[in-house]
Amino acid sequence: MLAEIKGLNEECGIFGIWGHEDAARLTYYGLHSLQHRGQEGAGIVVAHNGSLSVHKGMGLVTDVFQSGTLDALRGSAAIGHVRYSTAGGGGYENVQPLLFRSQTGAMALAHNGNLTNAIELKLALEGQGSIFQTTSDTEVFAHLIRRSQAPTFVEQMKEALSQIEGAFAFLLLTEKALYAALDPHGFRPLSLGRLGSAYVVASETCAFDVIGATYEREVAPGELLIISREGVRSERFAPEQPRSICSMEYIYFARPDSHVDGINVHTARKNLGKRLALEAPAEADIVTGVPDSSISVAIGYAEASGIPYELGLIKNRYVGRTFIQPSQALREQGVKMKLSPVRGVVAGKRVVMVDDSIVRGTTSRRIVSMLREAGAVEVHVRISAPPITHPCFYGIDTSSKEELIAANRTVEEIRRLIGADSLAFISQEGMLEAIGRPDISPQRGQCLACFTGQYPTRLGQAARPCLTMK
Amino acid sequence: MLAEIKGLNEECGIFGIWGHEDAARLTYYGLHSLQHRGQEGAGIVVAHNGSLSVHKGMGLVTDVFQSGTLDALRGSAAIGHVRYSTAGGGGYENVQPLLFRSQTGAMALAHNGNLTNAIELKLALEGQGSIFQTTSDTEVFAHLIRRSQAPTFVEQMKEALSQIEGAFAFLLLTEKALYAALDPHGFRPLSLGRLGSAYVVASETCAFDVIGATYEREVAPGELLIISREGVRSERFAPEQPRSICSMEYIYFARPDSHVDGINVHTARKNLGKRLALEAPAEADIVTGVPDSSISVAIGYAEASGIPYELGLIKNRYVGRTFIQPSQALREQGVKMKLSPVRGVVAGKRVVMVDDSIVRGTTSRRIVSMLREAGAVEVHVRISAPPITHPCFYGIDTSSKEELIAANRTVEEIRRLIGADSLAFISQEGMLEAIGRPDISPQRGQCLACFTGQYPTRLGQAARPCLTMK
Amino acid sequence: MLAEIKGLNEECGIFGIWGHEDAARLTYYGLHSLQHRGQEGAGIVVAHNGSLSVHKGMGLVTDVFQSGTLDALRGSAAIGHVRYSTAGGGGYENVQPLLFRSQTGAMALAHNGNLTNAIELKLALEGQGSIFQTTSDTEVFAHLIRRSQAPTFVEQMKEALSQIEGAFAFLLLTEKALYAALDPHGFRPLSLGRLGSAYVVASETCAFDVIGATYEREVAPGELLIISREGVRSERFAPEQPRSICSMEYIYFARPDSHVDGINVHTARKNLGKRLALEAPAEADIVTGVPDSSISVAIGYAEASGIPYELGLIKNRYVGRTFIQPSQALREQGVKMKLSPVRGVVAGKRVVMVDDSIVRGTTSRRIVSMLREAGAVEVHVRISAPPITHPCFYGIDTSSKEELIAANRTVEEIRRLIGADSLAFISQEGMLEAIGRPDISPQRGQCLACFTGQYPTRLGQAARPCLTMK
Amino acid sequence: MLAEIKGLNEECGIFGIWGHEDAARLTYYGLHSLQHRGQEGAGIVVAHNGSLSVHKGMGLVTDVFQSGTLDALRGSAAIGHVRYSTAGGGGYENVQPLLFRSQTGAMALAHNGNLTNAIELKLALEGQGSIFQTTSDTEVFAHLIRRSQAPTFVEQMKEALSQIEGAFAFLLLTEKALYAALDPHGFRPLSLGRLGSAYVVASETCAFDVIGATYEREVAPGELLIISREGVRSERFAPEQPRSICSMEYIYFARPDSHVDGINVHTARKNLGKRLALEAPAEADIVTGVPDSSISVAIGYAEASGIPYELGLIKNRYVGRTFIQPSQALREQGVKMKLSPVRGVVAGKRVVMVDDSIVRGTTSRRIVSMLREAGAVEVHVRISAPPITHPCFYGIDTSSKEELIAANRTVEEIRRLIGADSLAFISQEGMLEAIGRPDISPQRGQCLACFTGQYPTRLGQAARPCLTMK
């Protein structure tokens, strides 16, 4: 099994707007709808009267911004970022957007993704005397822009974009324009929308719905959008490649009301559930899903199987970092951290428990055991992803998932480990058909690397063990 | 239509525990699971070494309690309270539990419900020189206990309980015992559970699941439970009455994983949906529910009708009081406050929109219009409650619902007002059968006052207009 | 030696204003200037449109009030309170002003002082069914007003005032008037001022200077002032008594720029220093004072003795409750909590160290030892108060001063205990002359109880050991 | 008159410690004692187990650090910084220490001073592709170190130190050593101390007293100290120059208990007062000083003149950024912002008002007028600095002092502008003698540039108008 080397920008949410006098406030609502993509930190940069201002902090969007701080962020263009909670590193310094000032103008950067050659680039830059204040690969990208000798800023950006590898969706704001760029494989979602005469760009379309904007189109892989007073201009920094959008965005990461690359996530999940019911039926009394990502799947499974959907598991809505965790002693006495079984629903029942994936298996084992303690007589586990056998280097945090349970075990072995009465994963074909991409074609492809080990890009030092970014 | 006079304890959540060394911490988790019953304030009182300590504050449970404050609340017995956000009044003074000290010992009180004769009692008490520091009817109850000349504390409580009218579920903590009392009609839910050798009492059973406690039984109408070192003792302060548990607890107030008076709320809601599908079918492409309370109903409707359930509306998870509301201008431009339609799901579709109730009609009108703007070609509204024609005096906040749209309008008139293509309410019989109480009998009854105007109790001055508690 | 029984209102600061549209904001500035009288909690009540609103909290005035909370307190009359930090008890419930609502109108109370018969009164009231939510004697006073059968509110207040004993300065606000009352002996300072057409009342005149108000006169012992739209009316609730203003207000409690009963505090202190220099000269190189209260005394001592005043001790300006205290280990290594000696100033010098009082002697011993460690070759201690031999029951917190070192020891014994080369206290006559009251007369007297044990009032149960208010 | 171009590190406080297990906590106490040097932001970096951790924030030391954050900063070496409040710019990004990470190790920087060639250096660095995240000249220094091709880190630092010009006192922390460097003229104070086996470095010696450390010696101009496990090593990066320590450190900036370059600040100030009394006597009744810096001066003036020192002006102890400023309307009605006159002290008196300096004259005019309104019959102003006629480029913030009143006016003209009855400045010779440096010699010199316009260094672009750092 490969070692895991992770950057810090994985699984984030980005939002940008150009040409609206309430830019900061709309960015706040946009980020709020993207909160599921990152709870550790949030920030907004606005452009106003030829200069950039920033406010950011640790915590949820609603923790970081108060009415006063938001009002102070005047300007008609803004970018914002919500950041995923990573175990190590972190801290304020890594909260985005990053703001870089210079005598020739300032620029702000917000990034979702993971550069696979960040360490190589950073070592080279440091050899040339560059200094770094964050451990984020976003800063590497900024250095590349500033080091470029190309004649125009757009050319400098394109030169920098052509040097970086891996998964990236970038928003860059200057006093003059908002730039949006997506890596040549399009691993991460990035959509363009309109709100009256203003343009918006966001990681997910739910951010458009919440502010009343309309969806225009996807930012294309290898595309650089330049949004300014002259409108939207499209440039390419790389030739068109088969899109490799992350399968996990559909399976568990995106919000169910978003459309990722044009496909509604809830519908995709319901179809995954229907397909699972066909591929792996079960004799059971109720179907229940692990919230939140598997509720839609469970409803689909119930619909196709005729077994009633019931609320057998409930998620405690912990509100971020202020929740006081139960002690080990209390946990052993039965205090639930995140999920509670609903005793009155599952007691005496044969239960189909639908979940999105099995990584290390510990969570699945805990849920199965929890259902049994609450009286379930049988527990049949159905998983809406194929077995995950390889780590992700494109921004899905499997860094805490050191031992992928499916890497070298059979389904039967896993079933025994998690203590289920039966276990089934959806097939790869089943997943692709359910999501709506029966043929993986250059124009409409999905990244399957974590299921197959076939990585769409060179991995560089990212794949070498024991090398972490400092 | 009757005027509405409301106290301040409506729709709250209460939790108590006796005999566990982590009493405060378990109360914290219990209250957290009851957070949906009140977001304005939270508090915990613990008994320790013969004295009571309190910590309380405005905001969510996770806002009010930090690790340090919780650790400081040592003791093996505790009661806690989460309080509903009411428009007027309020403030720290009304956050519960209320703590009353005296030379002969302290007592703390947590209350869910609404006393219909609070104003009469308060006027009388003030006439005798009593002073009040809150606008809560809980304080009235405390005065009655202290004024009682009965020989024992239990007798004093019973005398006080026999003087108050309306809906009430009380928890009272002294250094020597935890007391739980439910009004003679049992309007509000109150359950008893066990956790090892400890006893727990809570507004909803979800609080038991979250701490790993097991359900024992309901607190009976007119019952006073005394929990102390001697175990649980049951007394009656009023003769047994037909239970009149609030229908709205099933329809929208309780958490779906709770069992209210022995009936699982999610299951009750799914059955309401199935019944609605039979009573009021629709020709449509998708079924969608207004989150959170109507999701289960919509799933039931979809299951019975064969029309697929889809995620057509999504709720923005505002985090309490810190969320910055959009300005009127932004709202008019389309920024959504609480609900967003999912354009890609509803566009071009005939939609069945399931909701729990129609009070003033403004919310329903807004949702219908929102769905149409998002492209729905037809909107069929189905309501899982009968028309609400009368105000509630037992603790459901209809104080902002001054004009009950159904009070003197036909269903067709309401349909036109909210702009739906069709509209149907569940029948009263349908509701009772779906919830699981086909025959309203003395032992297993439901309060139907808001649908029928037949109030189970005398109303007193509560029903006189223009009299508010100061 | 007598035991010490303390209430919770000792050593507080109160401020009231009537007839200014910025009442809350001016109260904020007034309380800020009275912050030295209490750092534990602060609160403001305003009267506006016939109702009272409150905001209060734990901590400093600047912690409790933010711009928004202050703006929300609209109204043209207000009272405010800053509360002393007491070891036990406390908590939000005891933060003042206390607000009592009733059907016939609300009243708010702010109190500085200590009632010596509070426990007796409270026991009696509880016997009649009264309930208490605080451990403050202010609440006792409120009950007495409400229990009074007198025909008018002013008569009710006077009846209540005549029942309480001890030291008290009360401000009471209703929708119709601001009331100020001072106990018949006038233990605590309370002054009346004007700001344009508005009236202000404050514990110290520094609050007038800070808001630009002018001093009018003292509130007289036994006087009840009623300030309303009709202007100021004076009533008496007790016959005129010899004033017994607390000596400690001059010696250490009041701010140096205040005038207490017409005498400037800084000047009084400088004169205490001059007198000390005459009564107890020393052969020394420098004079230094223990900040803050003894700086003025030290300057006076230097002026009269010709020994130069130097800055030998400096106070660390801890900002309230947020300061992180050093661990015991760090303290032993020399980390200073409150006072640091200035090594370069005292090294090799014979030092006169001037302090305001010696209570238990531990502080004095620590300072002497600190000066020696910093290189002082001799330390001569001069105290600007006579020896304190008896506890105070009128509001000076000597509750932590359980063993009054001077109660049964000679000056020489004390000198040895604190490790000084010489020690002298000012004489009682010297103190009175220096402050400016050579003859203690009925019109211009000072309380000397802590030096003499001659208490101006009956003490009641306050003087019985082991009785504390619950 | 020259234009003013300012960096952002002016007038700060720095503290470092090496070799103590409570490094962060001692840095906290040290910074707390240096709080007068900067109230806008504070930060601490610790070195532990080969890596650096940082915590910093806006506000006072006690605002930024809570018990938990301090405990998390484990390590036996630390540097800290308190930052002055500057009008423009600012923000979290500029709060120090700045932390720079790289694959070859991290370094943290804390700086007090102002580089006069920062803009030139920054332009050159940006031309070579460097990017900047702050507007601080500290970041320029970090770039120079990283860009250096010298073989060792110490040589790199020395090369960087030789490129920068102006006033600087730097602390630099790596995992292996604590470095302290002072510019060749020694404009800013920087002292070395010991605490057991640990070494401490601080802007002022008061930080040593507060933690119980002993003073060792000054860091010399042009010296680079390297403190590590091998002890303290001294290197020179520039030849020894005549020291030009800032006169204003004595006159108003340093804390009175500090020794600056070996001279006690309080004593220096008292001597300034005595000298002023001889140079510019006055016929008056009382002497008063403008707090805090002029209290010592006023005491000296009183001592030498025989006119009694009184407390005629008092400072309101605003607690940092949370204090709510009075509105313009309230200020006009007499609400005092920072200083209040003590009416009872000054009314009817001829007052000598001692202040440290006159920059724009507006403050002096306001104080004079305030004293007159409070009843002073004459106001004689005495200033303990010579007239300030030239801007400072070495770190004293005169950026808001655009029009130096003394730049082209006579003393008599200034007197009329501020409305005093008489006005006198101390002479330059008088100042130097009073401070204790009668002969300005290479070993013991003072910077007099703001009085004479003779700048000890080349000024570079700092002196060109209209060039500000971005």
CSV table of C-alpha atoms in Angstrom, one decimal, chain B residues 54 56 92-93 98-104 119 122-123 126 128-135 139 142-143 146-147 468-470, chain C residues 54 56 92-93 98-104 119 122-123 126 128-135 139 142-143 146-147 468-470:
chain,number,residue,atom,x,y,z
B,54,VAL,CA,-26.0,27.0,38.1
B,56,LYS,CA,-26.8,29.3,32.1
B,92,TYR,CA,-31.0,36.2,30.4
B,93,GLU,CA,-33.4,36.5,33.4
B,98,LEU,CA,-34.5,29.2,37.8
B,99,LEU,CA,-32.7,28.8,41.1
B,100,PHE,CA,-34.3,29.9,44.4
B,101,ARG,CA,-32.3,29.9,47.5
B,102,SER,CA,-33.5,30.2,51.1
B,103,GLN,CA,-32.2,29.6,54.6
B,104,THR,CA,-34.0,26.2,54.6
B,119,ILE,CA,-51.7,35.9,35.3
B,122,LYS,CA,-49.4,36.4,39.7
B,123,LEU,CA,-51.8,39.2,40.4
B,126,GLU,CA,-48.3,40.4,44.1
B,128,GLN,CA,-49.7,39.6,48.9
B,129,GLY,CA,-46.2,41.3,48.5
B,130,SER,CA,-44.5,38.8,46.3
B,131,ILE,CA,-41.8,40.1,44.0
B,132,PHE,CA,-40.9,38.7,40.6
B,133,GLN,CA,-37.6,38.9,38.7
B,134,THR,CA,-38.6,37.1,35.6
B,135,THR,CA,-41.6,37.2,33.3
B,139,GLU,CA,-41.5,31.8,39.0
B,142,ALA,CA,-42.0,28.6,42.8
B,143,HIS,CA,-43.9,31.2,44.8
B,146,ARG,CA,-43.0,28.6,49.2
B,147,ARG,CA,-46.3,30.1,50.2
B,468,THR,CA,-49.8,40.1,29.0
B,469,MET,CA,-47.6,39.0,31.8
B,470,LYS,CA,-45.2,41.7,33.1
C,54,VAL,CA,-31.3,45.8,31.7
C,56,LYS,CA,-25.4,43.2,32.8
C,92,TYR,CA,-24.3,36.4,37.5
C,93,GLU,CA,-27.4,36.4,39.7
C,98,LEU,CA,-31.5,43.9,40.3
C,99,LEU,CA,-34.7,44.3,38.3
C,100,PHE,CA,-38.1,43.5,39.7
C,101,ARG,CA,-41.1,43.5,37.5
C,102,SER,CA,-44.7,43.5,38.6
C,103,GLN,CA,-48.1,44.2,37.1
C,104,THR,CA,-48.0,47.6,38.8
C,119,ILE,CA,-30.1,37.8,57.8
C,122,LYS,CA,-34.5,37.5,55.3
C,123,LEU,CA,-35.4,34.8,57.8
C,126,GLU,CA,-38.9,33.6,54.1
C,128,GLN,CA,-43.8,34.7,55.3
C,129,GLY,CA,-43.3,32.8,52.0
C,130,SER,CA,-40.9,35.1,50.2
C,131,ILE,CA,-38.5,33.6,47.8
C,132,PHE,CA,-35.0,34.8,46.9
C,133,GLN,CA,-33.0,34.4,43.7
C,134,THR,CA,-29.8,36.1,44.9
C,135,THR,CA,-27.7,36.0,48.0
C,139,GLU,CA,-33.1,41.7,47.3
C,142,ALA,CA,-36.9,45.0,47.5
C,143,HIS,CA,-39.1,42.6,49.4
C,146,ARG,CA,-43.2,45.3,48.1
C,147,ARG,CA,-44.5,44.1,51.4
C,468,THR,CA,-23.9,33.4,56.4
C,469,MET,CA,-26.6,34.4,54.0
C,470,LYS,CA,-27.8,31.7,51.7
